[in-house]
C-alpha cells in the first residue's frame, strides 16, 4: 500500500484525507455524507490495510472500522 506520492502506508500511519471520493459517498444518506465530509483535510490514523488495496479508518472506538479509501486517495504525513 502506497499513498498518492508513493510513500509507504502501514497500520498506525498518520495520513491526510484531501477529499472524499464520489465512489464512497454518492449513495449514502446525507447525514453520513456530512460526517465523512467533516474529515476532509483531517489527519487520521490507519487502522487496517486490506488485501484489496483499501486503507481503513476508525471512528474512535477501539478496533472499529468506519470507512475505507483507496491508498492513492490519501497522503502520509507521519508514521
PDB file of C-alpha atoms in Angstrom, residues 2-75:
ATOM      1  CA  UNK A   2       1.408   3.368  -1.069  1.00  0.00           C
ATOM      2  CA  UNK A   3      -0.156   6.835  -0.984  1.00  0.00           C
ATOM      3  CA  UNK A   4      -0.679   9.248  -3.877  1.00  0.00           C
ATOM      4  CA  UNK A   5       3.006  10.296  -3.625  1.00  0.00           C
ATOM      5  CA  UNK A   6       4.404   6.755  -3.441  1.00  0.00           C
ATOM      6  CA  UNK A   7       5.033   6.775   0.325  1.00  0.00           C
ATOM      7  CA  UNK A   8       4.517   3.505   2.177  1.00  0.00           C
ATOM      8  CA  UNK A   9       1.348   3.215   4.278  1.00  0.00           C
ATOM      9  CA  UNK A  10       1.225   0.999   7.353  1.00  0.00           C
ATOM     10  CA  UNK A  11      -1.167   0.373  10.226  1.00  0.00           C
ATOM     11  CA  UNK A  12      -0.800   3.317  12.584  1.00  0.00           C
ATOM     12  CA  UNK A  13       0.309   5.715   9.834  1.00  0.00           C
ATOM     13  CA  UNK A  14      -0.952   9.267  10.155  1.00  0.00           C
ATOM     14  CA  UNK A  15      -2.498  10.313   6.856  1.00  0.00           C
ATOM     15  CA  UNK A  16      -4.335  13.289   5.449  1.00  0.00           C
ATOM     16  CA  UNK A  17      -7.587  12.818   3.579  1.00  0.00           C
ATOM     17  CA  UNK A  18      -7.723  15.599   0.948  1.00  0.00           C
ATOM     18  CA  UNK A  19     -11.337  14.907  -0.112  1.00  0.00           C
ATOM     19  CA  UNK A  20     -13.964  12.191  -0.055  1.00  0.00           C
ATOM     20  CA  UNK A  21     -14.210  10.414  -3.393  1.00  0.00           C
ATOM     21  CA  UNK A  22     -17.571  10.275  -5.126  1.00  0.00           C
ATOM     22  CA  UNK A  23     -17.472   6.454  -5.293  1.00  0.00           C
ATOM     23  CA  UNK A  24     -17.704   6.401  -1.488  1.00  0.00           C
ATOM     24  CA  UNK A  25     -20.386   8.992  -0.815  1.00  0.00           C
ATOM     25  CA  UNK A  26     -22.655   9.006  -3.885  1.00  0.00           C
ATOM     26  CA  UNK A  27     -25.274   6.569  -2.481  1.00  0.00           C
ATOM     27  CA  UNK A  28     -25.025   7.397   1.231  1.00  0.00           C
ATOM     28  CA  UNK A  29     -27.660   9.158   3.329  1.00  0.00           C
ATOM     29  CA  UNK A  30     -26.995  12.886   3.729  1.00  0.00           C
ATOM     30  CA  UNK A  31     -26.043  12.574   7.419  1.00  0.00           C
ATOM     31  CA  UNK A  32     -23.335  10.024   6.525  1.00  0.00           C
ATOM     32  CA  UNK A  33     -22.035  12.257   3.725  1.00  0.00           C
ATOM     33  CA  UNK A  34     -21.916  15.188   6.160  1.00  0.00           C
ATOM     34  CA  UNK A  35     -19.972  13.112   8.717  1.00  0.00           C
ATOM     35  CA  UNK A  36     -17.461  11.956   6.090  1.00  0.00           C
ATOM     36  CA  UNK A  37     -17.026  15.450   4.633  1.00  0.00           C
ATOM     37  CA  UNK A  38     -16.094  16.675   8.124  1.00  0.00           C
ATOM     38  CA  UNK A  39     -12.854  14.652   7.960  1.00  0.00           C
ATOM     39  CA  UNK A  40     -11.770  16.131   4.629  1.00  0.00           C
ATOM     40  CA  UNK A  41      -8.382  17.721   5.216  1.00  0.00           C
ATOM     41  CA  UNK A  42      -8.078  15.987   8.588  1.00  0.00           C
ATOM     42  CA  UNK A  43      -5.238  13.807   9.799  1.00  0.00           C
ATOM     43  CA  UNK A  44      -6.417  10.290  10.640  1.00  0.00           C
ATOM     44  CA  UNK A  45      -4.780   7.064  11.775  1.00  0.00           C
ATOM     45  CA  UNK A  46      -4.823   3.951   9.591  1.00  0.00           C
ATOM     46  CA  UNK A  47      -6.450   1.077  11.496  1.00  0.00           C
ATOM     47  CA  UNK A  48      -6.308  -1.638   8.822  1.00  0.00           C
ATOM     48  CA  UNK A  49      -4.947  -2.411   5.367  1.00  0.00           C
ATOM     49  CA  UNK A  50      -6.969  -4.990   3.473  1.00  0.00           C
ATOM     50  CA  UNK A  51      -5.993  -7.406   0.710  1.00  0.00           C
ATOM     51  CA  UNK A  52      -7.923  -5.404  -1.897  1.00  0.00           C
ATOM     52  CA  UNK A  53      -5.798  -2.266  -1.556  1.00  0.00           C
ATOM     53  CA  UNK A  54      -8.126  -0.346   0.736  1.00  0.00           C
ATOM     54  CA  UNK A  55      -6.992   1.677   3.734  1.00  0.00           C
ATOM     55  CA  UNK A  56      -9.398   1.627   6.692  1.00  0.00           C
ATOM     56  CA  UNK A  57     -10.072   4.343   9.243  1.00  0.00           C
ATOM     57  CA  UNK A  58     -11.819   4.070  12.591  1.00  0.00           C
ATOM     58  CA  UNK A  59     -14.404   6.187  14.307  1.00  0.00           C
ATOM     59  CA  UNK A  60     -12.542   6.471  17.587  1.00  0.00           C
ATOM     60  CA  UNK A  61     -13.716   3.292  19.295  1.00  0.00           C
ATOM     61  CA  UNK A  62     -11.115   0.557  19.674  1.00  0.00           C
ATOM     62  CA  UNK A  63     -10.789  -1.817  16.702  1.00  0.00           C
ATOM     63  CA  UNK A  64     -13.735  -0.244  14.914  1.00  0.00           C
ATOM     64  CA  UNK A  65     -13.701   0.335  11.163  1.00  0.00           C
ATOM     65  CA  UNK A  66     -15.672   3.330   9.920  1.00  0.00           C
ATOM     66  CA  UNK A  67     -14.764   3.811   6.238  1.00  0.00           C
ATOM     67  CA  UNK A  68     -12.062   2.996   3.717  1.00  0.00           C
ATOM     68  CA  UNK A  69     -10.330   4.754   0.872  1.00  0.00           C
ATOM     69  CA  UNK A  70      -8.016   3.610  -1.883  1.00  0.00           C
ATOM     70  CA  UNK A  71      -4.382   4.114  -0.961  1.00  0.00           C
ATOM     71  CA  UNK A  72      -3.805   6.591  -3.801  1.00  0.00           C
ATOM     72  CA  UNK A  73      -6.533   8.863  -2.352  1.00  0.00           C
ATOM     73  CA  UNK A  74      -4.605   9.706   0.826  1.00  0.00           C
ATOM     74  CA  UNK A  75      -1.319  11.364   1.799  1.00  0.00           C
TER      75      UNK A  75
END
